[in-house]
Amino acid sequence: MFSVHQLSVRARIVLTILIGICSLPTANAQTRTVQERPNIWNPQISTGIVFLGGYSTADEHDHEGAHGLESGFQLQEIELRVESNVDPFFRGIVSLAGHMHEGVMEVGFEEAFLSTIAIPDLTLRAGKFLLNFGKSNLRHTHARHYLSAPMPTTALTGADHLLGIGVSLDYLMPLPFYTELNLQAVRPGWETGHSEDSDGHAHGGGGDPLDLTYVTHLKTLFDLGDTTTLELGGSYMANQDDHGHLQSVWGVDMTMKWVPLQRARYETIDWTTEYISSHRHGVQGDGLYTSIRRQTAQQWWMQLRGGVLGLTRETDTRRYRGETLLAFAPSERSAVRLQYALETQAHSDTTADEHHDLVHEVFLQFIVSMGTHPAHAY
Amino acid sequence: MKHIGSTFLFLALILWGSSTANAKLNVVTTTNDLADLVRQIGGPHVKAQSITKPRQDPHYVKAKPSLMVKLRRADLLVSIGLDLETGWLPSLIRGSRNPKIRPGEPGYLKVGGFIKAIGIPTAVDHSHGHVHAHGNPHFWLDPVRIQKLLSTVTKRLMKLDPAHAAEFKARAAALSEKLDAKIQEWTQKMAPYKGTPLVSYHDTFNYFYDRFGLVGVGTLEIKPGVPPSPKHLSRAIQMVKGNDVKVLLHEIYHDERPSKFVAKRTGAKIVFLPTSVGGVREASDYIAFMDVLINNIIASLEPAKE
C-alpha cells in the first residue's frame, strides 16, 4: 500500500494502466463488424466505484470509535478487476483497488491469485486473496450488505477486510447437501486489510515468516423446500503473536433465506446472525450481530442490523451499534443506499468515571459497476 | 455407542453421495423445456433435471449452493445461452467443481449458438437495460427452431453415450415427426389471427409472434429488466390504444400490477401465460406446453375478433 502524496509516480502509472484498460470494452463493442479482433483474447474486465458522503457525530480524536464511518465525502472503493481462464488447468484473477483511509487514497493489489479448474470437487488457490473467516469477509466493499462491515467482526478480528498471501484449498464434500470445507494458510498476521503498512508487512504476526496464519471454514446449506434455505457456518483462525503465544478467533453463523419461486425478482427476506469470539493478544472478548434484509420490490431493499461487542466476555468496554438502511437499485449494476447508524462510544479518560456517548451517523452511498456482468453470490 | 452411531451415519451419507454415478447419463438443463427435450430423446438411458422450476423466471435464478450439488455429478449441462443465464450459471458451474461441464468441454452444450437469433441489438450498451448482445434468448417459444435443435441435442447425447446412439436417433426422429404434424396444426389454428397487434410485459414472445404472423407492438417494461415507471405506463396506455391492442400477454412470474393498470385504462384483456414446460399442470411436455400457449391466446382473442 502507498499513498498518492508519497508516491505520485507509481500512482500515475497505475492510473495510466487503469484508463487504458477501461477503454477496451467500448472498443470491443464498436468493432463488431471488423474481422480482426485481437482483443477477443483479453481477460474479462470489470470495474466499480463506491462513493460515500455523510456526517458522523463521532469525536475524530477519539480512536475508540475508529470503526465508524468518517464525515465528509470519500471514495470507499475503486476497483479494477481482471479475470480469465489461463489455460485448461488454471483461472487467474487480479484486482487493483483503491480505498480511502483517513483522507488518503491507498491503492494496491487487493487480490491476485490463480485457482485450479480441472480438479473435480477441489479448488486449490495460490496468491493473495480474502480470508474465508466468518460470514462477511468474502464480500468486497461494493457487495457488502451495509455501508461497513459488521462492527463486532471488525473489532474482534482487528481489520476491515482480512487478506492474506498464501494457499487455500476448498473441498465440496460428497454429501447430498452442500458442505464446503476450506483450509487456508497465509503469511503471518491477518490484519492485512487497511492496516497493512507500506512495506507490505502485516501487524500482529510473529517475526518468523513461517509462523503462518491458518483459517478453517466449514459451510453447509440445506434446502427447506423450494423457497427457503438454511445456511450454517463455522470458522476458526489462528496464528502466533509477537511473543510466540497462540492467538485465535472463532465464529459461528446462521443464515435463513426466503426467495419465493415465482416472485424471486420482487421479494426476498434473509436473516443472518453471527457470533464471534476473540482470543488475541490485544483483544479478548466476543460479539454478536443479527441482520434482517427485506426486498420489498424489484428495486427496493429495507434492512436492519444490530450488534453488540462484549456480549458475555467483556472487551475493554461493551459497545452497541444499530444500523438501518434503505437501498434503491435502479438496475443490477447500480445502487443508491441511505444508512443511519447509532453507536455507543466509550470514553475512558478517567478510569473511575467511564461513560458512553451516543454517536449518530447518516450516510448516502452510490455504487456502480461496469464491464463484465457481475456474478451474483447467493 | 452414540458416537459410533453418528460416525456410521456420516460414512453412510458419504457413500450415498458418491454412489450416485450410475449407468444413466446425468443431464442437467437450465430450463424445463430443455429437460423435456433431453428426456424425450434420451428415453430410459438419460436422467434429466432442470435447474429452474417451471414457474420461475429464468433470468433471475439465485445461484443457490444446493444447485452446485446438483451439477457436481452432471455428465452434461444444457443451457439456452444468448446471455439468458449469464447472471447465475457461471458461478454455479464454477461452484460445482465439475470439470466435465465447463464451457468448451463435451459436457457443456449451449443451444442458443445453434439457432438463428432475432433481436440482435445494433448497439450494445448497458444504458439499454439488460440487453442480450447476441439476440433475444426466448427462442424456445418457436417450435420450428426447437425442431431444428433436436439434431444438435441428439448428436451431443450420442457423443457422450455412443452405446445408445441408434436409439437416441430414432427417438429424435419420432419426436421431429410429431412436431411436424403439430406445427402444421398450430399454424392453421393461428392463421386467422395473422397481423393481430399484441403487447407483453417483457419481450418474451418475439419468436412466437414471428412464427405465427402476430405483431408485437411493444412491452410494458421500459427496457429489458427495467420495470415501468408511471410515465412509461401512461405511454404504454397510448401504445395500446393507438395500435388497437385488445390483449396483453403477461408472463406468470412478472409483477401483475403494471399489466392490470394498463388493462383497466384501455379495456384490453390480460392473458396470463406460462413460458415453460410444467408452468401449468396441462403443459406436461413441450407439445402440450405449446398447445396451452396457443389455446390460451386464441381463447383471449376470440371474443375480441367479433
XYZ file of C-alpha atoms in Angstrom:
684
model
C 0.000 0.000 0.000
C 1.196 3.531 -0.654
C -0.385 6.945 -0.666
C -0.818 9.228 -3.659
C 1.018 12.012 -1.856
C 4.089 9.942 -1.222
C 4.446 8.092 -4.488
C 2.834 10.068 -7.224
C 4.913 8.383 -9.963
C 3.582 4.936 -9.057
C 0.116 6.343 -8.718
C 0.362 7.865 -12.161
C 1.486 4.572 -13.687
C -1.396 2.784 -12.010
C -3.813 5.438 -13.254
C -2.497 5.165 -16.815
C -2.983 1.391 -16.775
C -6.450 1.876 -15.324
C -7.544 4.337 -18.005
C -6.005 2.203 -20.744
C -7.780 -0.965 -19.691
C -11.072 0.823 -19.051
C -11.211 1.994 -22.672
C -11.027 -1.566 -24.034
C -14.611 -2.805 -23.575
C -16.032 0.113 -25.585
C -13.596 -0.542 -28.405
C -14.720 -4.171 -28.396
C -18.375 -3.200 -28.733
C -17.737 -0.956 -31.693
C -15.710 -3.411 -33.742
C -18.455 -5.984 -34.148
C -18.189 -5.930 -37.918
C -14.420 -5.868 -38.011
C -12.993 -9.273 -38.889
C -9.765 -8.923 -36.989
C -10.392 -8.676 -33.289
C -7.098 -9.033 -31.490
C -8.779 -8.133 -28.202
C -11.050 -11.191 -28.069
C -8.323 -12.821 -26.006
C -8.407 -10.067 -23.417
C -9.454 -11.198 -19.963
C -12.863 -10.237 -18.605
C -12.635 -6.781 -17.166
C -14.913 -5.166 -14.647
C -14.585 -2.026 -12.667
C -16.583 -0.297 -9.983
C -16.841 2.834 -7.905
C -18.232 3.179 -4.389
C -18.781 6.781 -3.366
C -19.820 7.765 0.133
C -20.878 11.006 1.710
C -22.351 11.838 5.079
C -21.965 13.041 8.604
C -20.959 11.408 11.855
C -21.105 12.972 15.304
C -18.123 10.864 16.434
C -15.247 12.729 18.032
C -12.471 12.486 15.444
C -9.727 12.466 18.033
C -11.209 9.520 19.834
C -9.905 6.369 18.260
C -12.286 4.198 20.227
C -14.820 4.984 17.514
C -12.447 4.334 14.622
C -14.683 1.591 13.224
C -17.427 4.039 12.339
C -17.605 5.990 9.069
C -15.714 9.267 8.618
C -17.633 12.512 7.998
C -17.434 14.111 4.576
C -17.044 12.737 1.089
C -14.954 9.725 0.337
C -14.287 7.073 -2.250
C -14.814 3.905 -0.296
C -13.564 1.782 -3.141
C -12.371 1.990 -6.725
C -11.824 -1.467 -8.089
C -10.466 -2.771 -11.331
C -10.821 -6.498 -11.712
C -9.384 -8.646 -14.459
C -10.058 -12.350 -14.668
C -9.676 -15.109 -17.175
C -9.057 -18.778 -17.607
C -5.319 -19.105 -18.034
C -5.334 -22.478 -19.765
C -7.331 -25.702 -19.337
C -5.984 -26.010 -15.798
C -5.987 -22.589 -14.139
C -8.013 -19.453 -13.747
C -6.404 -16.173 -12.745
C -7.801 -13.091 -11.040
C -6.071 -9.782 -10.410
C -7.799 -6.873 -8.767
C -6.441 -3.438 -8.196
C -8.283 -1.495 -5.541
C -8.154 1.935 -4.077
C -9.631 2.690 -0.664
C -9.733 5.986 1.132
C -8.398 5.804 4.655
C -8.308 8.879 6.877
C -8.468 11.123 3.828
C -5.676 9.395 1.917
C -6.280 7.222 -1.126
C -4.452 3.940 -0.803
C -4.039 1.958 -3.992
C -2.821 -1.594 -4.151
C -3.399 -5.060 -5.478
C -6.203 -6.341 -3.331
C -6.394 -9.808 -4.791
C -4.111 -11.675 -7.158
C -4.430 -15.422 -7.308
C -4.691 -18.426 -9.529
C -7.118 -21.233 -8.879
C -7.399 -24.703 -10.327
C -10.348 -25.507 -12.576
C -9.639 -29.045 -13.761
C -9.752 -30.963 -10.483
C -13.155 -32.406 -9.556
C -14.543 -31.420 -6.129
C -11.406 -29.496 -5.137
C -10.219 -25.978 -5.775
C -6.663 -25.041 -4.921
C -5.705 -21.374 -4.792
C -2.383 -19.616 -4.501
C -1.671 -15.913 -4.273
C -3.287 -13.053 -2.405
C -6.947 -13.472 -1.515
C -9.646 -12.647 1.023
C -9.536 -14.903 4.063
C -12.580 -17.095 4.422
C -13.272 -16.130 8.014
C -16.814 -15.521 9.189
C -19.869 -14.650 7.180
C -18.957 -11.248 5.798
C -15.267 -11.180 4.903
C -15.593 -12.618 1.382
C -17.787 -9.693 0.353
C -15.957 -6.850 -1.337
C -16.807 -3.309 -0.225
C -19.302 -2.860 -3.090
C -21.068 -6.130 -2.270
C -21.457 -5.558 1.457
C -24.977 -5.603 2.791
C -24.373 -2.380 4.764
C -22.019 0.542 4.309
C -19.445 -1.026 6.604
C -18.503 -4.499 7.832
C -20.332 -5.693 10.986
C -18.939 -3.762 13.994
C -18.217 -6.844 16.169
C -16.369 -8.551 13.292
C -14.143 -5.562 12.591
C -13.435 -5.005 16.278
C -12.684 -8.627 17.115
C -10.578 -9.523 14.074
C -8.886 -6.138 14.019
C -9.300 -5.458 10.305
C -11.820 -4.086 7.877
C -11.016 -6.816 5.357
C -8.903 -9.851 6.141
C -6.459 -10.567 3.350
C -3.554 -12.933 3.137
C -0.821 -14.224 0.861
C -0.637 -17.976 0.791
C -2.550 -21.043 -0.312
C -6.158 -22.155 0.024
C -7.849 -25.475 -0.548
C -11.575 -25.905 -0.671
C -13.422 -29.159 -0.949
C -17.028 -29.653 -1.946
C -17.729 -32.701 0.187
C -19.543 -35.671 -1.413
C -22.692 -35.274 0.647
C -26.279 -34.915 -0.584
C -26.419 -31.368 0.814
C -23.969 -28.541 0.212
C -20.942 -28.838 2.503
C -17.764 -26.975 1.748
C -14.589 -27.267 3.766
C -11.995 -24.578 3.214
C -8.453 -24.590 4.613
C -6.174 -21.616 4.184
C -2.582 -20.975 5.217
C -1.180 -17.490 4.716
C 1.809 -15.384 5.724
C 1.913 -14.331 9.377
C -0.670 -11.827 10.523
C -4.171 -11.357 9.281
C -4.575 -7.636 9.704
C -3.615 -7.042 6.123
C -6.754 -5.164 5.143
C -6.412 -1.441 5.608
C -3.869 -1.599 8.348
C -1.079 -3.108 6.285
C 1.976 -0.869 6.458
C 3.961 0.422 3.499
C 6.465 -2.449 3.448
C 3.683 -4.950 2.935
C 4.245 -6.457 6.365
C 1.234 -7.213 8.426
C 0.770 -6.388 12.064
C 0.210 -8.993 14.684
C 2.299 -11.778 13.179
C 5.357 -13.355 14.709
C 8.830 -12.456 13.469
C 9.345 -15.775 11.701
C 7.797 -15.818 8.195
C 6.980 -19.477 8.721
C 4.669 -18.735 11.664
C 1.712 -18.911 9.350
C -1.863 -17.875 9.953
C -4.365 -20.704 9.466
C -8.039 -20.388 8.626
C -10.584 -23.207 8.605
C -14.111 -22.669 7.381
C -16.986 -25.120 7.124
C -20.157 -24.063 5.345
C -23.306 -26.123 4.943
C -26.564 -25.262 3.260
C -29.881 -27.068 3.398
C -32.898 -26.558 1.173
C -36.035 -26.305 3.302
C -38.447 -26.714 0.422
C -38.189 -24.744 -2.820
C -38.223 -21.293 -1.273
C -36.153 -21.386 1.907
C -32.542 -22.235 2.640
C -30.746 -22.628 5.945
C -27.041 -21.985 5.970
C -24.782 -22.871 8.884
C -21.155 -21.910 9.024
C -18.236 -22.082 11.375
C -14.739 -20.694 11.093
C -11.530 -20.638 13.065
C -8.437 -18.523 12.532
C -5.199 -18.813 14.452
C -1.573 -17.693 14.465
C 1.190 -16.794 16.869
C 1.528 -13.316 18.281
C 4.817 -11.408 18.559
C 5.688 -13.308 21.714
C 5.070 -16.743 20.243
C 1.737 -17.252 22.013
C -1.184 -18.777 20.156
C -3.928 -16.296 19.383
C -7.183 -17.221 17.747
C -10.606 -16.020 16.671
C -13.568 -18.267 16.014
C -17.098 -17.675 14.839
C -20.352 -19.397 14.028
C -23.080 -18.077 11.777
C -26.582 -18.942 10.664
C -28.495 -17.533 7.709
C -32.049 -18.188 6.615
C -33.125 -17.007 3.213
C -36.580 -16.934 1.717
C -36.972 -16.485 -2.034
C -40.457 -17.126 -3.418
C -40.089 -19.039 -6.696
C -42.402 -17.044 -8.887
C -41.598 -13.647 -7.380
C -37.837 -14.077 -6.889
C -37.280 -10.753 -8.587
C -39.630 -8.793 -6.353
C -39.373 -10.020 -2.794
C -36.820 -11.815 -0.679
C -36.009 -11.964 3.012
C -32.798 -13.001 4.623
C -31.818 -13.168 8.240
C -28.228 -13.588 9.389
C -26.837 -13.958 12.892
C -23.169 -14.351 13.686
C -21.239 -14.829 16.912
C -17.502 -14.218 17.103
C -15.121 -14.878 19.951
C -11.610 -13.452 20.045
C -8.633 -14.743 21.999
C -5.988 -12.395 20.697
C -3.115 -10.748 22.449
C -4.665 -7.307 22.205
C -8.361 -8.097 22.099
C -10.136 -10.554 24.355
C -13.868 -10.743 24.136
C -16.799 -11.680 21.987
C -19.583 -10.142 19.999
C -22.750 -10.857 18.079
C -24.803 -9.201 15.404
C -28.036 -10.008 13.666
C -29.342 -8.567 10.413
C -32.609 -8.701 8.528
C -32.856 -7.692 4.864
C -36.196 -7.422 3.165
C -36.538 -6.800 -0.552
C -39.907 -5.137 -0.984
C -39.956 -4.504 -4.750
C -37.730 -5.162 -7.745
C -35.530 -2.178 -6.930
C -36.020 -1.644 -3.179
C -34.490 -3.085 -0.011
C -35.089 -2.307 3.673
C -32.552 -3.530 6.187
C -31.883 -3.547 9.904
C -28.796 -4.694 11.786
C -27.887 -4.663 15.448
C -24.595 -5.659 17.013
C -23.019 -5.865 20.423
C -19.362 -6.095 21.343
C -18.579 -7.736 24.686
C -21.612 -9.987 24.846
C -20.579 -12.493 27.523
C -16.906 -11.709 27.902
C -16.076 -8.031 28.232
C -13.662 -6.426 25.828
C -12.416 -3.099 27.178
C -15.950 -1.784 27.193
C -19.271 -3.027 25.954
C -20.348 -1.329 22.747
C -23.592 -1.388 20.745
C -24.223 -0.438 17.126
C -27.508 -0.368 15.257
C -27.924 0.346 11.552
C -30.912 0.818 9.329
C -30.550 1.011 5.585
C -32.768 1.785 2.628
C -31.466 0.754 -0.786
C -32.666 1.649 -4.249
C -31.043 -0.328 -7.062
C -32.169 1.060 -10.442
C -30.515 -1.922 -12.128
C -28.235 -4.739 -11.048
C -25.281 -2.504 -11.908
C -26.055 0.486 -9.737
C -27.412 1.275 -6.296
C -28.086 4.238 -4.039
C -28.153 3.432 -0.327
C -29.039 5.563 2.666
C -27.894 4.385 6.088
C -28.473 5.692 9.579
C -26.398 4.228 12.377
C -26.417 4.701 16.116
C -23.432 3.599 18.149
C -22.402 3.886 21.753
C -18.881 5.166 22.097
C -16.889 4.664 25.257
C -14.789 7.338 26.924
C -12.342 6.066 29.471
C -10.225 9.195 30.005
C -10.700 8.935 33.715
C -10.713 5.290 34.678
C -13.089 5.824 37.563
C -15.689 7.684 35.549
C -16.285 5.716 32.368
C -19.290 6.823 30.363
C -20.849 6.236 26.959
C -21.686 8.810 24.319
C -24.118 8.189 21.524
C -22.751 8.581 18.003
C -25.131 9.254 15.135
C -24.186 8.631 11.505
C -26.113 9.430 8.344
C -24.535 8.417 5.056
C -25.510 8.154 1.424
C -23.648 5.755 -0.833
C -23.525 5.327 -4.616
C -22.313 2.101 -6.175
C -21.778 1.444 -9.861
C -20.212 -1.500 -11.634
C -19.145 -1.617 -15.261
C -17.879 -4.241 -17.621
C -18.433 -7.972 -17.435
C -21.775 -8.996 -15.986
C -21.399 -9.143 -12.219
C -21.720 -12.607 -10.702
C -24.386 -12.761 -8.034
C -23.326 -14.622 -4.942
C -26.174 -16.285 -3.060
C -22.149 -46.106 21.445
C -23.953 -42.993 20.354
C -20.655 -41.775 18.936
C -20.224 -44.890 16.780
C -23.766 -44.458 15.524
C -23.207 -40.929 14.325
C -19.891 -41.887 12.704
C -21.654 -44.674 10.886
C -24.394 -42.310 9.713
C -21.780 -39.896 8.439
C -19.993 -42.631 6.476
C -23.283 -43.856 5.076
C -24.087 -40.351 3.850
C -20.705 -40.090 2.175
C -21.220 -43.431 0.432
C -24.703 -42.438 -0.642
C -23.354 -39.201 -2.052
C -20.605 -40.860 -4.051
C -22.668 -43.737 -5.355
C -24.953 -41.525 -7.426
C -22.840 -42.225 -10.505
C -24.645 -44.993 -12.357
C -25.194 -46.169 -15.902
C -27.653 -43.405 -16.835
C -26.293 -40.249 -18.426
C -26.791 -37.488 -15.836
C -28.034 -34.404 -17.686
C -28.812 -31.081 -16.004
C -30.534 -28.364 -18.024
C -31.206 -24.733 -17.202
C -34.883 -24.819 -18.213
C -37.688 -27.356 -18.122
C -38.181 -27.163 -21.886
C -34.621 -28.366 -22.445
C -35.053 -31.082 -19.794
C -38.169 -32.313 -21.588
C -36.405 -32.492 -24.968
C -33.448 -34.363 -23.446
C -35.832 -36.751 -21.702
C -37.764 -37.411 -24.898
C -34.622 -38.058 -26.934
C -32.694 -39.897 -24.230
C -35.542 -42.087 -23.008
C -34.557 -44.569 -20.301
C -30.822 -44.001 -20.780
C -30.837 -40.450 -19.544
C -31.714 -38.774 -16.265
C -32.589 -35.136 -16.983
C -33.401 -32.450 -14.451
C -33.828 -28.712 -14.761
C -32.207 -26.084 -12.542
C -35.120 -23.644 -12.847
C -38.547 -24.624 -11.641
C -41.348 -24.387 -14.243
C -42.907 -21.214 -12.822
C -39.621 -19.454 -12.185
C -38.200 -16.567 -14.231
C -35.094 -17.997 -15.955
C -33.426 -14.555 -15.952
C -33.488 -14.298 -12.150
C -32.380 -17.558 -10.619
C -30.481 -17.379 -7.338
C -27.196 -19.273 -7.541
C -28.041 -21.408 -4.511
C -25.142 -23.603 -3.387
C -27.557 -26.545 -3.350
C -27.743 -26.170 -7.142
C -23.962 -26.624 -7.256
C -24.503 -30.000 -5.593
C -26.965 -30.848 -8.395
C -24.308 -30.017 -11.005
C -21.414 -31.723 -9.261
C -22.011 -35.134 -10.813
C -23.573 -33.996 -14.104
C -22.241 -35.532 -17.327
C -23.874 -32.868 -19.471
C -25.182 -29.353 -18.868
C -27.564 -28.000 -21.490
C -28.304 -24.273 -21.420
C -30.269 -21.816 -23.553
C -27.419 -19.342 -23.964
C -27.768 -15.901 -25.595
C -26.941 -14.487 -22.145
C -30.215 -15.727 -20.587
C -28.389 -17.445 -17.725
C -25.383 -15.137 -17.563
C -26.308 -13.747 -14.136
C -26.177 -17.079 -12.340
C -24.916 -20.057 -14.378
C -21.176 -19.187 -14.457
C -20.979 -19.118 -10.659
C -22.913 -22.403 -10.433
C -20.543 -24.096 -12.897
C -17.512 -22.859 -11.006
C -19.057 -23.743 -7.650
C -19.845 -27.288 -8.786
C -16.100 -28.019 -9.213
C -17.097 -30.297 -12.078
C -14.544 -30.003 -14.901
C -16.785 -32.024 -17.250
C -19.363 -29.246 -17.668
C -17.024 -26.313 -18.159
C -17.562 -24.195 -21.316
C -15.758 -25.810 -24.228
C -15.964 -29.328 -22.820
C -18.208 -32.007 -24.427
C -20.328 -31.874 -21.261
C -21.336 -28.275 -21.936
C -23.951 -27.517 -24.591
C -25.280 -24.002 -25.141
C -28.022 -24.455 -27.725
C -28.500 -20.727 -28.391
C -25.412 -20.803 -30.579
C -27.125 -23.214 -32.988
C -30.215 -21.170 -33.828
C -30.782 -18.079 -35.913
C -31.428 -15.380 -33.323
C -33.607 -12.323 -33.741
C -33.443 -9.033 -31.912
C -29.667 -8.716 -32.136
C -29.076 -5.148 -30.948
C -27.386 -2.734 -33.330
C -25.683 -1.059 -30.391
C -24.564 -2.846 -27.258
C -24.664 -0.507 -24.321
C -25.819 -1.007 -20.763
C -27.869 2.174 -20.945
C -30.318 -0.012 -22.900
C -31.061 -2.154 -19.863
C -30.402 -5.858 -19.548
C -29.583 -6.263 -23.241
C -28.766 -9.610 -24.748
C -25.845 -8.799 -27.033
C -26.354 -11.952 -29.122
C -30.093 -11.620 -29.597
C -33.377 -12.387 -27.864
C -32.989 -15.658 -25.915
C -36.665 -16.715 -25.867
C -36.426 -18.892 -28.990
C -37.956 -21.960 -27.308
C -41.367 -20.421 -27.951
C -40.802 -21.111 -31.668
C -41.497 -24.812 -32.343
C -39.665 -24.712 -35.689
C -36.417 -23.591 -34.090
C -36.882 -26.249 -31.389
C -37.410 -28.895 -34.065
C -34.173 -27.852 -35.748
C -32.358 -28.094 -32.416
C -33.288 -31.747 -31.912
C -30.334 -32.908 -34.020
C -27.922 -30.724 -32.021
C -29.059 -32.240 -28.723
C -29.130 -35.760 -30.200
C -25.584 -35.500 -31.554
C -24.307 -34.472 -28.147
C -26.076 -37.335 -26.384
C -24.682 -39.741 -28.995
C -21.182 -38.428 -28.378
C -21.443 -38.894 -24.617
C -23.237 -42.237 -24.762
C -22.335 -43.887 -28.096
C -23.740 -47.242 -26.960
C -27.289 -45.906 -27.291
C -26.703 -43.703 -30.338
C -29.153 -45.529 -32.598
C -31.882 -45.305 -30.002
C -31.366 -41.560 -29.493
C -31.538 -41.017 -33.246
C -34.749 -42.990 -33.603
C -36.403 -41.188 -30.694
C -35.402 -37.779 -32.057
C -36.790 -38.702 -35.479
C -40.096 -39.761 -33.923
C -40.338 -36.507 -31.963
C -39.480 -34.470 -35.050
C -42.247 -36.210 -36.957
C -44.727 -35.481 -34.172
C -43.638 -31.842 -34.174
C -44.086 -31.659 -37.973
C -47.751 -32.535 -37.620
C -48.268 -30.214 -34.655
C -46.546 -27.245 -36.317
C -48.921 -27.645 -39.239
C -51.885 -27.788 -36.859
C -50.723 -24.742 -34.844
C -50.059 -22.701 -37.992
C -53.559 -23.447 -39.257
C -55.100 -22.575 -35.902
C -53.253 -19.274 -35.711
C -53.797 -18.338 -39.367
C -56.999 -16.307 -38.775
C -55.142 -14.094 -36.292
C -52.324 -13.013 -38.604
C -51.473 -9.353 -38.087
C -53.079 -9.144 -34.622
C -51.278 -6.490 -32.532
C -50.139 -7.655 -29.074
C -48.313 -6.192 -26.095
C -46.416 -8.207 -23.474
C -44.704 -7.328 -20.208
C -41.204 -8.466 -21.304
C -40.025 -9.247 -24.845
C -40.645 -12.952 -24.261
C -42.892 -13.664 -27.252
C -40.951 -12.187 -30.192
C -40.105 -15.564 -31.771
C -43.682 -16.707 -31.233
C -45.025 -13.561 -32.964
C -42.665 -14.080 -35.892
C -43.621 -17.706 -36.344
C -47.360 -17.144 -36.335
C -47.511 -13.744 -38.023
C -48.579 -11.774 -34.946
C -47.387 -8.224 -34.395
C -45.572 -7.341 -31.194
C -46.264 -3.650 -30.690
C -44.131 -3.220 -27.574
C -43.546 -4.131 -23.950
C -44.607 -2.682 -20.631
C -41.031 -2.813 -19.373
C -39.137 0.362 -20.264
C -36.124 -1.629 -21.336
C -35.434 -5.332 -20.760
C -35.253 -5.876 -16.995
C -36.193 -2.286 -16.090
C -39.683 -2.085 -14.513
C -42.110 0.506 -15.923
C -42.316 3.939 -14.317
C -45.687 5.752 -14.110
C -44.592 7.893 -17.060
C -43.817 4.839 -19.139
C -47.121 3.243 -18.197
C -49.035 6.272 -19.473
C -47.074 5.949 -22.715
C -47.916 2.230 -22.771
C -51.598 3.140 -22.484
C -51.231 5.337 -25.584
C -49.419 2.486 -27.342
C -52.199 0.004 -26.531
C -54.954 2.431 -27.577
C -53.140 3.735 -30.653
C -52.475 0.272 -32.053
C -55.882 -1.098 -31.125
C -54.332 -3.789 -28.925
C -57.030 -5.986 -27.385
C -54.873 -8.430 -25.455
C -51.888 -8.058 -23.103
C -49.678 -11.119 -22.695
C -48.363 -11.494 -19.169
C -45.669 -13.978 -18.113
C -46.779 -15.634 -14.859
C -43.643 -14.674 -12.903
C -43.823 -10.926 -13.530
C -45.444 -8.295 -11.333
C -49.124 -8.205 -12.293
C -49.770 -4.582 -11.294
C -48.441 -2.818 -14.428
C -50.448 -5.122 -16.723
C -53.588 -4.660 -14.589
C -53.094 -0.887 -14.554
C -52.858 -0.699 -18.348
C -55.693 -3.209 -18.859
C -58.018 -1.214 -16.599
C -57.439 2.012 -18.517
C -57.606 0.571 -22.012
C -60.146 -2.224 -21.724
C -57.576 -4.701 -23.010
C -57.704 -8.221 -21.667
C -54.770 -9.831 -19.819
C -53.863 -13.389 -20.633
C -51.529 -14.992 -18.075
C -49.134 -17.379 -19.776
C -46.575 -19.910 -18.622
C -43.298 -19.649 -20.512
C -42.042 -23.132 -19.815
C -42.974 -26.803 -19.803
C -44.677 -27.528 -16.463
C -45.692 -23.868 -15.953
C -49.273 -25.102 -15.682
C -50.313 -28.679 -14.977
C -51.553 -29.405 -18.514
C -48.212 -28.330 -20.021
C -46.656 -31.706 -19.254
C -44.281 -31.788 -22.230
C -43.151 -29.423 -24.982
C -46.049 -30.153 -27.325
C -48.600 -29.890 -24.520
C -46.985 -26.607 -23.452
C -47.279 -25.100 -26.949
C -50.890 -26.313 -27.038
C -51.591 -24.439 -23.798
C -49.924 -21.286 -25.113
C -51.765 -21.289 -28.421
C -55.144 -22.285 -26.992
C -54.964 -19.580 -24.328
C -54.009 -16.865 -26.793
C -56.731 -17.926 -29.226
C -59.309 -18.039 -26.421
C -58.429 -14.483 -25.415
C -58.554 -13.198 -28.997
C -61.785 -15.000 -29.871
C -64.333 -12.516 -28.433
C -62.148 -9.592 -29.452
C -62.447 -10.692 -33.051
C -66.150 -10.135 -33.229
